[in-house]
Short mmCIF file of C-alpha atoms in Angstrom, two decimals:
data_model
loop_
_atom_site.label_atom_id
_atom_site.label_comp_id
_atom_site.label_asym_id
_atom_site.label_seq_id
_atom_site.Cartn_x
_atom_site.Cartn_y
_atom_site.Cartn_z
CA UNK A 18 0.00 0.00 0.00
CA UNK A 19 1.36 3.44 -0.88
CA UNK A 20 2.52 5.88 1.74
CA UNK A 21 3.45 9.25 0.49
CA UNK A 22 3.13 12.85 0.04
CA UNK A 23 3.05 15.95 -2.00
CA UNK A 24 -0.34 17.40 -1.34
CA UNK A 25 -1.64 16.34 2.05
CA UNK A 26 -5.23 15.08 1.95
CA UNK A 27 -6.99 14.20 5.18
CA UNK A 28 -5.88 10.76 6.41
CA UNK A 29 -8.19 8.23 4.82
CA UNK A 30 -9.83 10.78 2.51
CA UNK A 31 -10.68 9.59 -1.02
CA UNK A 32 -9.34 11.46 -4.03
CA UNK A 33 -8.80 11.18 -7.77
CA UNK A 34 -5.90 9.83 -9.77
CA UNK A 35 -5.24 11.37 -13.19
CA UNK A 36 -3.68 9.33 -15.98
CA UNK A 37 -0.98 11.57 -17.48
CA UNK A 38 -0.63 10.21 -21.02
CA UNK A 39 -1.50 7.43 -23.43
CA UNK A 40 -4.80 5.78 -24.27
CA UNK A 41 -6.50 7.03 -21.09
CA UNK A 42 -4.83 10.44 -20.99
CA UNK A 43 -6.68 12.80 -18.66
CA UNK A 44 -8.89 10.03 -17.28
CA UNK A 45 -9.49 10.41 -13.57
CA UNK A 46 -9.83 7.32 -11.42
CA UNK A 47 -11.19 7.18 -7.89
CA UNK A 48 -8.74 6.56 -5.06
CA UNK A 49 -10.29 4.52 -2.24
CA UNK A 50 -10.52 5.85 1.28
CA UNK A 51 -7.73 4.06 3.13
CA UNK A 52 -5.22 5.35 5.69
CA UNK A 53 -1.87 6.28 4.15
CA UNK A 54 -2.88 5.49 0.57
CA UNK A 55 -2.03 8.24 -1.92
CA UNK A 56 -1.21 8.09 -5.64
CA UNK A 57 2.24 8.85 -7.00
CA UNK A 58 2.18 12.56 -7.98
CA UNK A 59 1.60 13.45 -11.64
CA UNK A 60 5.02 15.12 -11.90
CA UNK A 61 6.85 12.03 -10.65
CA UNK A 62 4.93 9.71 -12.95
CA UNK A 63 5.59 11.99 -15.92
CA UNK A 64 9.32 12.03 -15.14
CA UNK A 65 9.47 8.27 -14.71
CA UNK A 66 7.70 7.50 -17.96
CA UNK A 67 9.86 10.00 -19.81
CA UNK A 68 12.80 7.92 -18.60
CA UNK A 69 11.05 4.82 -19.89
CA UNK A 70 10.22 6.07 -23.39
CA UNK A 71 10.67 3.23 -25.83
CA UNK A 72 10.60 0.63 -23.05
CA UNK A 73 6.96 0.62 -21.90
CA UNK A 74 5.16 -0.27 -25.18
CA UNK A 75 4.81 -4.04 -25.25
CA UNK A 76 6.45 -4.46 -21.83
CA UNK A 77 5.35 -6.79 -19.04
CA UNK A 78 5.08 -4.76 -15.82
CA UNK A 79 4.76 -5.60 -12.13
CA UNK A 80 3.38 -2.98 -9.72
CA UNK A 81 4.34 -4.74 -6.51
CA UNK A 82 2.86 -2.41 -3.87
CA UNK A 83 0.03 -1.21 -6.09
CA UNK A 84 -1.96 0.99 -3.68
CA UNK A 85 -3.93 3.45 -5.78
CA UNK A 86 -2.58 1.85 -8.96
CA UNK A 87 -1.12 5.01 -10.49
CA UNK A 88 2.06 3.42 -11.81
CA UNK A 89 0.40 0.30 -13.16
CA UNK A 90 -2.48 2.13 -14.85
CA UNK A 91 -0.08 4.67 -16.35
CA UNK A 92 2.00 1.84 -17.82
CA UNK A 93 -1.08 0.16 -19.28
CA UNK A 94 -2.29 3.47 -20.74
CA UNK A 95 1.07 3.92 -22.46
CA UNK A 96 1.01 0.55 -24.18
CA UNK A 97 2.31 -2.07 -21.75
CA UNK A 98 1.27 -5.52 -22.91
CA UNK A 99 0.61 -6.83 -19.40
CA UNK A 100 0.44 -5.24 -15.95
CA UNK A 101 0.21 -7.23 -12.72
CA UNK A 102 -0.82 -5.23 -9.65
CA UNK A 103 -0.14 -6.80 -6.26
CA UNK A 104 -2.00 -5.27 -3.31
CA UNK A 105 -2.16 -6.72 0.20
CA UNK A 106 -5.30 -4.91 1.42
CA UNK A 107 -8.32 -6.86 0.13
CA UNK A 108 -10.60 -3.81 -0.03
CA UNK A 109 -8.04 -1.80 -1.99
CA UNK A 110 -7.44 -4.74 -4.33
CA UNK A 111 -11.21 -4.99 -4.92
CA UNK A 112 -11.28 -1.28 -5.73
CA UNK A 113 -8.44 -1.71 -8.24
CA UNK A 114 -10.41 -4.48 -9.95
CA UNK A 115 -13.36 -2.11 -10.27
CA UNK A 116 -11.12 0.47 -11.98
CA UNK A 117 -9.80 -2.21 -14.35
CA UNK A 118 -13.37 -3.02 -15.37
CA UNK A 119 -14.25 0.68 -15.83
CA UNK A 120 -11.28 1.08 -18.17
CA UNK A 121 -12.08 -2.10 -20.06
CA UNK A 122 -8.53 -3.27 -19.33
CA UNK A 123 -9.08 -6.81 -18.06
CA UNK A 124 -7.16 -8.17 -21.05
CA UNK A 125 -4.03 -6.25 -19.94
CA UNK A 126 -4.26 -5.63 -16.21
CA UNK A 127 -4.49 -8.29 -13.51
CA UNK A 128 -4.97 -7.45 -9.82
CA UNK A 129 -3.68 -9.95 -7.26
CA UNK A 130 -4.69 -9.59 -3.61
CA UNK A 131 -1.57 -10.86 -1.87
CA UNK A 132 1.35 -9.92 0.32
CA UNK A 133 4.07 -8.49 -1.93
CA UNK A 134 6.92 -10.51 -0.44
CA UNK A 135 4.93 -13.73 -0.55
CA UNK A 136 4.15 -13.03 -4.20
CA UNK A 137 7.86 -12.55 -4.96
CA UNK A 138 8.73 -15.82 -3.24
CA UNK A 139 6.52 -17.77 -5.63
CA UNK A 140 6.81 -15.59 -8.73
CA UNK A 141 7.72 -17.49 -11.88
CA UNK A 142 6.65 -14.89 -14.45
CA UNK A 143 9.27 -12.62 -16.00
CA UNK A 144 8.78 -8.83 -16.11
CA UNK A 145 10.49 -6.05 -18.05
CA UNK A 146 9.54 -3.33 -15.54
CA UNK A 147 8.95 -3.55 -11.81
CA UNK A 148 7.59 -0.66 -9.71
CA UNK A 149 8.52 -0.64 -6.01
CA UNK A 150 6.79 1.96 -3.87
CA UNK A 151 6.16 0.44 -0.43
CA UNK A 152 5.26 2.43 2.69
CA UNK A 153 8.04 4.82 3.61
CA UNK A 154 10.15 4.15 6.72
CA UNK A 155 9.61 0.40 6.55
CA UNK A 156 11.99 -2.43 5.69
CA UNK A 157 9.73 -3.64 2.85
CA UNK A 158 11.83 -1.95 0.17
CA UNK A 159 15.08 -3.69 1.09
CA UNK A 160 13.28 -7.03 1.40
CA UNK A 161 11.57 -6.57 -1.98
CA UNK A 162 14.88 -5.70 -3.68
CA UNK A 163 16.48 -8.79 -2.17
CA UNK A 164 13.52 -10.91 -3.27
CA UNK A 165 13.78 -9.64 -6.82
CA UNK A 166 17.53 -10.26 -6.90
CA UNK A 167 17.23 -13.91 -5.90
CA UNK A 168 13.94 -14.68 -7.65
CA UNK A 169 12.73 -15.31 -11.18
CA UNK A 170 10.65 -12.18 -11.77
CA UNK A 171 13.12 -10.22 -13.90
CA UNK A 172 13.66 -10.68 -17.61
CA UNK A 173 17.05 -9.86 -19.21
CA UNK A 174 17.39 -6.09 -19.53
CA UNK A 175 14.70 -5.42 -16.89
CA UNK A 176 14.34 -2.08 -15.11
CA UNK A 177 13.21 -1.54 -11.53
CA UNK A 178 11.72 1.77 -10.32
CA UNK A 179 12.16 2.54 -6.61
CA UNK A 180 10.52 5.30 -4.58
CA UNK A 181 11.56 6.14 -1.01
CA UNK A 182 11.51 8.94 1.57
CA UNK A 183 13.77 11.83 0.58
CA UNK A 184 14.62 12.32 4.25
CA UNK A 185 16.14 8.85 4.43
CA UNK A 186 19.06 7.08 2.80
CA UNK A 187 18.84 5.60 -0.71
CA UNK A 188 18.23 1.86 -0.58
CA UNK A 189 21.18 -0.49 -0.83
CA UNK A 190 20.90 -2.13 -4.23
CA UNK A 191 21.76 -5.79 -4.78
CA UNK A 192 25.23 -6.56 -6.07
CA UNK A 193 25.68 -5.76 -9.75
CA UNK A 194 22.68 -3.42 -9.99
CA UNK A 195 23.32 0.06 -11.38
CA UNK A 196 21.40 3.33 -11.03
CA UNK A 197 20.37 4.58 -14.46
CA UNK A 198 18.40 7.65 -13.33
CA UNK A 199 17.46 9.35 -10.09
CA UNK A 200 15.63 12.42 -8.84
CA UNK A 201 13.41 13.80 -6.10
CA UNK A 202 10.18 15.74 -5.72
CA UNK A 203 8.71 16.98 -2.46
CA UNK A 204 9.40 14.50 0.31
CA UNK A 205 9.96 11.54 -1.99
CA UNK A 206 13.04 10.44 -3.91
CA UNK A 207 13.04 8.02 -6.81
CA UNK A 208 15.46 6.08 -8.93
CA UNK A 209 15.50 3.73 -11.88
CA UNK A 210 17.89 0.82 -11.69
CA UNK A 211 19.12 -1.69 -14.25
CA UNK A 212 19.46 -4.96 -12.35
CA UNK A 213 20.92 -7.32 -14.95
CA UNK A 214 24.41 -5.82 -15.10
CA UNK A 215 23.14 -2.93 -17.23
CA UNK A 216 23.15 0.80 -16.69
CA UNK A 217 25.69 3.56 -16.68
CA UNK A 218 26.84 6.49 -14.61
CA UNK A 219 24.12 8.21 -12.63
CA UNK A 220 22.03 10.79 -14.44
CA UNK A 221 20.41 13.21 -12.05
CA UNK A 222 17.16 14.99 -12.75
#
């Protein structure tokens, strides 16, 4: 479930998520009322998908801590062939399924109600893009990175997007992973890493 911030809605207050570009550009999706759940800001999503130009169309994507679904829906809107959203809270997962039906995206987007780490432990499907945005100030991010590194979820040339609290330290990446891009906005920082021995010197936003 997503924990975050730019604007500060009342805790648990519902809101709207705007798709930035692609097939559903400008479409606004409801965000369920759930404590600590907020969509990734438009500006951050726009930056991320600018980084991923040429990679998203036809890609297989995993949104591991789906929350409001902003990253997964944005990927699907921009031409991803398959998006798997994993969300631990059953009510939030049910809400995501409702949004999938409203968009007519059941052929591309699958919502799985499951613990993210448990999903990684049994994952045998390869992905080109993985989005990691767990609650800030938890150890879920480091555990998810470790799970990806030792699992079978990543296809050759995969990219992993990571979002974390700007007030904290960047996550320790598994051995051999390289930062391809990084930036920050408000109280969140974000980076794009190339896990399969790919990537180059850091490029800062």
